[in-house]
PDB file of C-alpha atoms in Angstrom:
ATOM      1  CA  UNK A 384     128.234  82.096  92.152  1.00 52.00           C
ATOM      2  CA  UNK A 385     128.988  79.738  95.013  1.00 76.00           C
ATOM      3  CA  UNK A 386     126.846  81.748  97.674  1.00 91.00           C
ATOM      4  CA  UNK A 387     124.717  85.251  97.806  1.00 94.00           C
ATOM      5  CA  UNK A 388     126.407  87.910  97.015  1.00 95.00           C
ATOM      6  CA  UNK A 389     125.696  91.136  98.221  1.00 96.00           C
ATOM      7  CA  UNK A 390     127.435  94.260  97.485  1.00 97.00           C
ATOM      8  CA  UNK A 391     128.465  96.949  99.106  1.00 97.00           C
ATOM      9  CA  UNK A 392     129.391  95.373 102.328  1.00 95.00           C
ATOM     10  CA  UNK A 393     129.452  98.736 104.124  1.00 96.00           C
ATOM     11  CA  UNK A 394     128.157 101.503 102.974  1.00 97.00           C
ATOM     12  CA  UNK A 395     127.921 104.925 105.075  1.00 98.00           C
ATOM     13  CA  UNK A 396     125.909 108.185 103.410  1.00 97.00           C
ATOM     14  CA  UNK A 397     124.905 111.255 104.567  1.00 97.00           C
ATOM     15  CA  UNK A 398     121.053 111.620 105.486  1.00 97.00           C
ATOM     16  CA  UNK A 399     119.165 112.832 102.497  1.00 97.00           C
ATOM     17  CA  UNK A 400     121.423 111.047  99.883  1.00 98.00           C
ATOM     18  CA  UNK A 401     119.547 107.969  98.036  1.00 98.00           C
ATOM     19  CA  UNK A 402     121.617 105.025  98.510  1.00 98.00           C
ATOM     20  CA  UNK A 403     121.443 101.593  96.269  1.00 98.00           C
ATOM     21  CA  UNK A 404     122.030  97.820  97.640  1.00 98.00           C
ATOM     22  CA  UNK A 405     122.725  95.472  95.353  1.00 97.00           C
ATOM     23  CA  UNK A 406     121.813  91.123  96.142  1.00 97.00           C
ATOM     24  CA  UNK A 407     123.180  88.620  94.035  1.00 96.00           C
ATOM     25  CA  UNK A 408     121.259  85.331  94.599  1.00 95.00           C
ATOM     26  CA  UNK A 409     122.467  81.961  94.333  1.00 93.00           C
ATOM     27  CA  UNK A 410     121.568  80.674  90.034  1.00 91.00           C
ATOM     28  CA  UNK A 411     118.630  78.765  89.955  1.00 88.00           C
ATOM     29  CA  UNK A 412     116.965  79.994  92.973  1.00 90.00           C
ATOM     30  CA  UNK A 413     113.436  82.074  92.368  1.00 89.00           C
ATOM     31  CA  UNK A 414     112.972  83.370  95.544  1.00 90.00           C
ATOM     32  CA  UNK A 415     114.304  85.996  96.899  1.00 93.00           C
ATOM     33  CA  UNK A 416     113.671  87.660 100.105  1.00 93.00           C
ATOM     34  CA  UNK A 417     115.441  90.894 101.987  1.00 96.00           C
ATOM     35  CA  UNK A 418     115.362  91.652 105.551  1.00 95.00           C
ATOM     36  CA  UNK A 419     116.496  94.275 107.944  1.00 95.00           C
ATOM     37  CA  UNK A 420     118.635  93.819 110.987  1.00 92.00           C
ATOM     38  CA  UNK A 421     118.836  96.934 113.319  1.00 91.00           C
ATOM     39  CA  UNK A 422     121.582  96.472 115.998  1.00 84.00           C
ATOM     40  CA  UNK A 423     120.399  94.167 118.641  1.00 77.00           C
ATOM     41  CA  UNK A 424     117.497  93.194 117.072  1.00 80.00           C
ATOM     42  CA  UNK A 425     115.858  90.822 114.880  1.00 82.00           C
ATOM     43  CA  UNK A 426     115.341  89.713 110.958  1.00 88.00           C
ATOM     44  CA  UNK A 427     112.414  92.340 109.818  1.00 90.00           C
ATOM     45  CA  UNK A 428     111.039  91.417 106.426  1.00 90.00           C
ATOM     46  CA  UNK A 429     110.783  93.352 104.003  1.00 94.00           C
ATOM     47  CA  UNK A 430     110.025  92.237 100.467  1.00 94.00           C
ATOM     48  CA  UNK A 431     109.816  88.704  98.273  1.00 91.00           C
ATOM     49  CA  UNK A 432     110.497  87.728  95.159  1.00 92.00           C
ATOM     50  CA  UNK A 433     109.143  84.261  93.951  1.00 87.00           C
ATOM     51  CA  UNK A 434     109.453  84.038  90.322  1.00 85.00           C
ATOM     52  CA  UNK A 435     107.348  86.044  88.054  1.00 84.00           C
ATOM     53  CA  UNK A 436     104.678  86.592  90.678  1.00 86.00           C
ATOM     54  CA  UNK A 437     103.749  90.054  91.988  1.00 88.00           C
ATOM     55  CA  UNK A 438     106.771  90.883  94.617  1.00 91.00           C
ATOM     56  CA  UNK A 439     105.344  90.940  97.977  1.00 90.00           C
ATOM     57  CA  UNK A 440     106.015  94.387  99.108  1.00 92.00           C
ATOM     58  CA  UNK A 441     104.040  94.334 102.635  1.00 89.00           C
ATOM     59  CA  UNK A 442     107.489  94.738 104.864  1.00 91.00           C
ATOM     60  CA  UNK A 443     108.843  97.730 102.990  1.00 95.00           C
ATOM     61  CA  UNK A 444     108.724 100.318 105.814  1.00 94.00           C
ATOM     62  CA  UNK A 445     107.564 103.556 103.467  1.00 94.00           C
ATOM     63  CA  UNK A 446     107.464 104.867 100.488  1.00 95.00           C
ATOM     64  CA  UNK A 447     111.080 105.577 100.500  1.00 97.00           C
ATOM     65  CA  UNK A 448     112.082 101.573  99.908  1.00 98.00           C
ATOM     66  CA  UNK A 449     111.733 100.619  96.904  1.00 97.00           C
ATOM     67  CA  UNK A 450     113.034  97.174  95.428  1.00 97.00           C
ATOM     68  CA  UNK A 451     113.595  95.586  92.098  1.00 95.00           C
ATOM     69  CA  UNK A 452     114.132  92.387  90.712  1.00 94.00           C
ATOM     70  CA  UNK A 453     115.273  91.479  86.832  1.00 84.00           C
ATOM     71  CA  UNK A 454     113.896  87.552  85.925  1.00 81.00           C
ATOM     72  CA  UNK A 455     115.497  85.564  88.714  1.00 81.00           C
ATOM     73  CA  UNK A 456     118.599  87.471  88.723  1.00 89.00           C
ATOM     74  CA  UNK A 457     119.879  90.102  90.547  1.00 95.00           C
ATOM     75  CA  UNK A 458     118.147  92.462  92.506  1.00 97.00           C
ATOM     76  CA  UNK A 459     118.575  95.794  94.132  1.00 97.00           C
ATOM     77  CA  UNK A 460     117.071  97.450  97.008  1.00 98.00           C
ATOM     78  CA  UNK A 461     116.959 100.975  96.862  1.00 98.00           C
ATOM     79  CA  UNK A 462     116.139 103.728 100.093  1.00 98.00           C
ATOM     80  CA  UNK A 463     115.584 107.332  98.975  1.00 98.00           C
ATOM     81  CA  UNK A 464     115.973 110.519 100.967  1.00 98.00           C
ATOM     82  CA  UNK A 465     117.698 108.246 103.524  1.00 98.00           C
ATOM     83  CA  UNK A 466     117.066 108.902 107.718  1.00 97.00           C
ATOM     84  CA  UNK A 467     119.245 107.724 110.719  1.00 96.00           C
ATOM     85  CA  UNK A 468     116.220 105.060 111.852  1.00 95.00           C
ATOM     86  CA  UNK A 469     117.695 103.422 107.939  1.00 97.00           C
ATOM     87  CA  UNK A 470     120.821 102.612 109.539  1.00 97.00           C
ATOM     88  CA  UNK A 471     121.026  98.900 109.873  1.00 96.00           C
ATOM     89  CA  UNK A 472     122.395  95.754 108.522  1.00 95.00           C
ATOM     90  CA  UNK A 473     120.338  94.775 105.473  1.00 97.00           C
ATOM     91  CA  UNK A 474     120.017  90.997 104.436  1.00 95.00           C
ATOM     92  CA  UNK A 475     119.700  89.205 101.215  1.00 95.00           C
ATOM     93  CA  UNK A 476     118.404  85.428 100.663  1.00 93.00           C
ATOM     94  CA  UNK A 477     117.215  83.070  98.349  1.00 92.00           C
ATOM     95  CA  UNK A 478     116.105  79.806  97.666  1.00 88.00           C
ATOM     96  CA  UNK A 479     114.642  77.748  95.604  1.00 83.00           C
ATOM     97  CA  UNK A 480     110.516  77.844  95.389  1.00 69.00           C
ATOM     98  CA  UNK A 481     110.153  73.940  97.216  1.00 65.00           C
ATOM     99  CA  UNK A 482     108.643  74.477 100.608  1.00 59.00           C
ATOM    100  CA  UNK A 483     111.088  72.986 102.626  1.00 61.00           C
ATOM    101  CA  UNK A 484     114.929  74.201 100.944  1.00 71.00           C
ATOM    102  CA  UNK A 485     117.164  76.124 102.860  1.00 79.00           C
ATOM    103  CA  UNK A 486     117.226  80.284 102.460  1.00 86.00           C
ATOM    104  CA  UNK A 487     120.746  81.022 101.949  1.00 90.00           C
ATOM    105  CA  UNK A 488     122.090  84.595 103.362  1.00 92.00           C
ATOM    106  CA  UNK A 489     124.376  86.818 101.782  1.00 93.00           C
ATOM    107  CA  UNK A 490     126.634  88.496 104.358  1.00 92.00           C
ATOM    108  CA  UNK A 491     124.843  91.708 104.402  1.00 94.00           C
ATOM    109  CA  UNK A 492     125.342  95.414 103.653  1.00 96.00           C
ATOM    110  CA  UNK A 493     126.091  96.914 106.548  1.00 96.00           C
ATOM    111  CA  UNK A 494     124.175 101.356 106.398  1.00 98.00           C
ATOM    112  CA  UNK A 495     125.137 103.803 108.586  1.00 97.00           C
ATOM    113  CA  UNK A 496     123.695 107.230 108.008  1.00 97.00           C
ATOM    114  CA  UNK A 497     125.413 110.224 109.387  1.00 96.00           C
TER     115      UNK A 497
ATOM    116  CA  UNK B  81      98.831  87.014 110.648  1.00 50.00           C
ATOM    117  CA  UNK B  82     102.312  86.949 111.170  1.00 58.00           C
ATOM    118  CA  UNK B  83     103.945  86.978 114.748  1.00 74.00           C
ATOM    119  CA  UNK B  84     107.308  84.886 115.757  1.00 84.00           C
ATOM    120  CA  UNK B  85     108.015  85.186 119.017  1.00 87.00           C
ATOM    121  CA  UNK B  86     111.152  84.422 121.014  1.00 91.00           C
ATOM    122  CA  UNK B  87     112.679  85.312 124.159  1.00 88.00           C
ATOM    123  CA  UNK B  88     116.043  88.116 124.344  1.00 87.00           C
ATOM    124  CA  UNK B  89     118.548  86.389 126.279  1.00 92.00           C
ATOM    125  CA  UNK B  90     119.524  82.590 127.613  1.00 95.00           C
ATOM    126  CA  UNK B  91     122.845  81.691 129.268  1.00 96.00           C
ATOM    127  CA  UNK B  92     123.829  78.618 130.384  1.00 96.00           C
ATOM    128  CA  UNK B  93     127.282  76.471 131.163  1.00 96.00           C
ATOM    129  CA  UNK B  94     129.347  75.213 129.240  1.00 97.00           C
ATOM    130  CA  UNK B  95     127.805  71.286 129.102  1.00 97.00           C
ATOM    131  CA  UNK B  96     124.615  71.869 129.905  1.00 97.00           C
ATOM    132  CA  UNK B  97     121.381  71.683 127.666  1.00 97.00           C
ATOM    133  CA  UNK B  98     119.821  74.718 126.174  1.00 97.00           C
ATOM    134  CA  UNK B  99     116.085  75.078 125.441  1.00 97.00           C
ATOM    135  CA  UNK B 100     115.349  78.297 123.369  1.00 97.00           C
ATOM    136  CA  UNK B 101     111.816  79.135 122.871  1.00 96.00           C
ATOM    137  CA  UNK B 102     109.479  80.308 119.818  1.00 94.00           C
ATOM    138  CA  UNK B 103     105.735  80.749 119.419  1.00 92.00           C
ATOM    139  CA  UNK B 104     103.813  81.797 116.074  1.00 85.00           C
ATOM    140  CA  UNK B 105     100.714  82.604 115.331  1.00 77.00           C
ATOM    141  CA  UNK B 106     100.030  81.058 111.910  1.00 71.00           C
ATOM    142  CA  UNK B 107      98.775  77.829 112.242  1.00 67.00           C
ATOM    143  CA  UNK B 108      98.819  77.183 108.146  1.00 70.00           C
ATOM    144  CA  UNK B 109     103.095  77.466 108.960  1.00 67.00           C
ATOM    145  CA  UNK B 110     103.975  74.472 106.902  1.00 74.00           C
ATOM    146  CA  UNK B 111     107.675  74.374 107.630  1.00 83.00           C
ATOM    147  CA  UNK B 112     109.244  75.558 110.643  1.00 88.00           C
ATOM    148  CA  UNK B 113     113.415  76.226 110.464  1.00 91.00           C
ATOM    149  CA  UNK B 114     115.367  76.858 113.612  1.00 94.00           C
ATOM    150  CA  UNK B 115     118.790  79.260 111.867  1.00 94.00           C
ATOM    151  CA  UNK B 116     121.895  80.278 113.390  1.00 95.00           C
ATOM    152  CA  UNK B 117     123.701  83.508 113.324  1.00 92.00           C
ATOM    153  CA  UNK B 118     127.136  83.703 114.667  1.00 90.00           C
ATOM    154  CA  UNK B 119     129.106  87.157 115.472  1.00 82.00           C
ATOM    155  CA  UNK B 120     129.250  89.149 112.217  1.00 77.00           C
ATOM    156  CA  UNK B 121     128.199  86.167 109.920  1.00 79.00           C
ATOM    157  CA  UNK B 122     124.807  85.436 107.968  1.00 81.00           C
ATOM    158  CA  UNK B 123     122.442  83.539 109.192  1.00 89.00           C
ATOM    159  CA  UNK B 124     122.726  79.724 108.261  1.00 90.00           C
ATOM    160  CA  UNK B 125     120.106  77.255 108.427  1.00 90.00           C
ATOM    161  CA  UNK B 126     120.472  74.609 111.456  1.00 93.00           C
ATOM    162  CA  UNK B 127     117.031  72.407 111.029  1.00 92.00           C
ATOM    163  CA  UNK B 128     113.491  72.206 110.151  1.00 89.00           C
ATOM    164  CA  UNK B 129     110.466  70.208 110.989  1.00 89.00           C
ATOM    165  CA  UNK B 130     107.546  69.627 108.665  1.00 86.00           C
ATOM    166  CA  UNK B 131     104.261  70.449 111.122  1.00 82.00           C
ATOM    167  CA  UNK B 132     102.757  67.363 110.979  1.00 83.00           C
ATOM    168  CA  UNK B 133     105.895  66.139 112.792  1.00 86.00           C
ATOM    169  CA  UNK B 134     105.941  66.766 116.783  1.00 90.00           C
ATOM    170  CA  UNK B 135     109.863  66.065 117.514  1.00 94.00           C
ATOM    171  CA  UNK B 136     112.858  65.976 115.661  1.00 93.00           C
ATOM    172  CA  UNK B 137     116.336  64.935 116.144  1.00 94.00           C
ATOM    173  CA  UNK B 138     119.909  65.901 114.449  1.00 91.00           C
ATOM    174  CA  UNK B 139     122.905  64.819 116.903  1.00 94.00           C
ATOM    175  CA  UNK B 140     123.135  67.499 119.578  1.00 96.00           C
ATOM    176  CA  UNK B 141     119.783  69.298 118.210  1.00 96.00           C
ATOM    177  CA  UNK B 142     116.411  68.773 119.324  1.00 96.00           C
ATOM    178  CA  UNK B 143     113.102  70.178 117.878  1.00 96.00           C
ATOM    179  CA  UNK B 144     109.579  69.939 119.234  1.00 96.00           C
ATOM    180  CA  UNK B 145     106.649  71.303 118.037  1.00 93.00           C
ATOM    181  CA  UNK B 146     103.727  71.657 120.022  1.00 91.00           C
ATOM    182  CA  UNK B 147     100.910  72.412 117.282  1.00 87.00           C
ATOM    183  CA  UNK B 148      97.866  72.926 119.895  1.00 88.00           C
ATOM    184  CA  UNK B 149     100.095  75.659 121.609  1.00 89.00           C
ATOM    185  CA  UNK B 150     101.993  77.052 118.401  1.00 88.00           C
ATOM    186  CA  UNK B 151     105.083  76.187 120.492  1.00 92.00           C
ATOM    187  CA  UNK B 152     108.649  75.543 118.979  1.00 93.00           C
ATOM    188  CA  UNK B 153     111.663  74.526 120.787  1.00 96.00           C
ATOM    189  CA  UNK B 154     115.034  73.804 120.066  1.00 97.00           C
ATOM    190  CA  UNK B 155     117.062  71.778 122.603  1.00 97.00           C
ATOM    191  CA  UNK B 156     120.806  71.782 122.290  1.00 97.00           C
ATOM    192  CA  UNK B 157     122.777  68.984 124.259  1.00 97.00           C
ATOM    193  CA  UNK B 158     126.035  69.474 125.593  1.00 97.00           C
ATOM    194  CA  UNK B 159     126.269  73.023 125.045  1.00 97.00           C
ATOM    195  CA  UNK B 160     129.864  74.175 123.940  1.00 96.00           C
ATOM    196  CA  UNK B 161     131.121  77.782 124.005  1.00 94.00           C
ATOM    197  CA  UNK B 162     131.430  77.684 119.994  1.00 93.00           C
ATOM    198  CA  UNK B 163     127.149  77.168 120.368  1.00 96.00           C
ATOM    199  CA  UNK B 164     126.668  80.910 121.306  1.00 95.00           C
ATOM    200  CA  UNK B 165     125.170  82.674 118.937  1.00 95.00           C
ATOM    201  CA  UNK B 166     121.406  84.178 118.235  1.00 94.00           C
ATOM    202  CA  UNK B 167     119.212  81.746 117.020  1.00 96.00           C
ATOM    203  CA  UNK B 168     115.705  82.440 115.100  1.00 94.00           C
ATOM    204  CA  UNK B 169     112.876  80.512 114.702  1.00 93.00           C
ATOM    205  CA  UNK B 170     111.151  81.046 111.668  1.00 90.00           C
ATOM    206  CA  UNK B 171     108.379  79.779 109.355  1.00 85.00           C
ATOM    207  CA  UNK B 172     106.907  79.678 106.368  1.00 79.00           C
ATOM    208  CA  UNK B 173     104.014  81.725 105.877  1.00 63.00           C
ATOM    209  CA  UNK B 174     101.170  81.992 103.244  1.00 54.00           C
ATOM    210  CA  UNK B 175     101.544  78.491 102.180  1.00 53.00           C
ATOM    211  CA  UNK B 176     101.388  79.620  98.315  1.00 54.00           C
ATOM    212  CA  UNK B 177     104.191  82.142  98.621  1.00 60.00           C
ATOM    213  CA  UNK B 178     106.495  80.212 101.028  1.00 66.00           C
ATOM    214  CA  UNK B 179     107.281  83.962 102.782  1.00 75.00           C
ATOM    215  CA  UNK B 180     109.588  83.102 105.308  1.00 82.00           C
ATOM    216  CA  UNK B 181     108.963  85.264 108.603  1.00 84.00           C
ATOM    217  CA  UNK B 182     111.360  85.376 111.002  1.00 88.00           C
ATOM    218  CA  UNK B 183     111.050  85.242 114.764  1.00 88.00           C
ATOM    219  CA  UNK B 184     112.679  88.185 117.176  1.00 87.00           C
ATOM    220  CA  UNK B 185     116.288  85.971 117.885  1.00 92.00           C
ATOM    221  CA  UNK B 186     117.281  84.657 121.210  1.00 95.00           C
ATOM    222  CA  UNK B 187     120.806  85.881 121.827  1.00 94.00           C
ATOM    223  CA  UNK B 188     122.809  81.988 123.677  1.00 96.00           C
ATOM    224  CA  UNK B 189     125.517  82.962 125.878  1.00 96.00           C
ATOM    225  CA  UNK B 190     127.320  79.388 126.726  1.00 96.00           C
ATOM    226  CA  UNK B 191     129.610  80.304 130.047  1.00 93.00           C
ATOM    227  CA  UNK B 192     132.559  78.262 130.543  1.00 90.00           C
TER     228      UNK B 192
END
């Protein structure tokens, strides 16, 4: 696709319920990188892709979060047994593995848990 | 370890120059990016500098990187009301990874 993709834009589930985020990344790139964006606040990392490496999984808040990437395609992000403190806007990216290239951002899937 | 830092809040008027701060800690960052998000948008990249540059210059934009202090600034000239935004520093992190950390987001409110 032209740009990252991510899917749903909003998404609003009762606390408990396992929700599923879904990034698609711009062909060609092998990193990939999500973030969280609470209201008011800034970019929190929380997991990279790059390539077939081991995903760096040091941002991932607990045990809940859980993410997932197949080859250099898409990738999903997925929060069990969600909590309000989950409710934010989460961010996809990628880019390609040269040091200096632009991340490119999806718009975001905006969570709200009730 | 991994620590951008950048002040909440700057306002300024219309025309006048904005300097919006950003320290790190890692002094193997490689790449430093200044990015822009506007109201409800994504976050789009405005510039980098390599860091064995001090200053760099794109029309209204101005970056300078103070190594010694881990110190980034970006200067905008002119400021125009379609400039406010929140801007994040950021860098690259782990040199073999190319983890990009992202700094806390100063929020630009150009008055007119």
């Amino acid at each position: 696709g032209a740009g990252v993709s991510q899917s749903p834009s909003n998404k609003v589930t009762e606390k408990g319920k396992d929700v599923e985020l879904r990034c698609d990344p711009i062909s060609g790139h092998t990193a990939l990188y999500w973030y969280r964006q609470r209201l008011g606040q800034g970019l929190e990392f929380l997991i990279y892709f790059q390539g077939n490496s081991a995903p760096d999984k040091s941002g991932l808040p607990s045990d809940r979060f859980s993410a997932e990437r197949t080859g250099e395609s898409v990738s999903t992000l997925t929060i069990q047994r969600t909590q309000q403190e989950d409710s934010a806007v989460y961010l996809c990216a990628s880019s390609s593995h040269m040091p200096n290239t632009e991340a490119f951002f999806g718009q975001g899937t905006r969570l709200t848990v009730v | 370890g991994e620590d951008v830092e950048q002040s909440l809040f700057l306002s300024v008027r219309e025309g006048d120059s904005s300097v919006i701060n950003c320290t790190y800690t890692d002094s193997s960052s490689t790449y430093l990016y200044w990015y822009k998000q506007e109201p409800g948008a994504g976050l789009q990249l405005l510039t980098y500098i390599f860091s064995n540059m001090d200053m760099k210059q794109d029309q209204r934009l101005t970056v300078l990187l103070n190594k010694k202090d881990k110190h980034l600034s970006l200067r905008i000239a002119d400021t125009q009301t379609g400039d406010s935004a929140i801007y994040f520093c950021a860098e690259t992190w782990d040199g073999a990874t190319n983890k990009l950390i992202f700094g806390t987001g100063t929020l630009l409110a150009v008055q007119p």
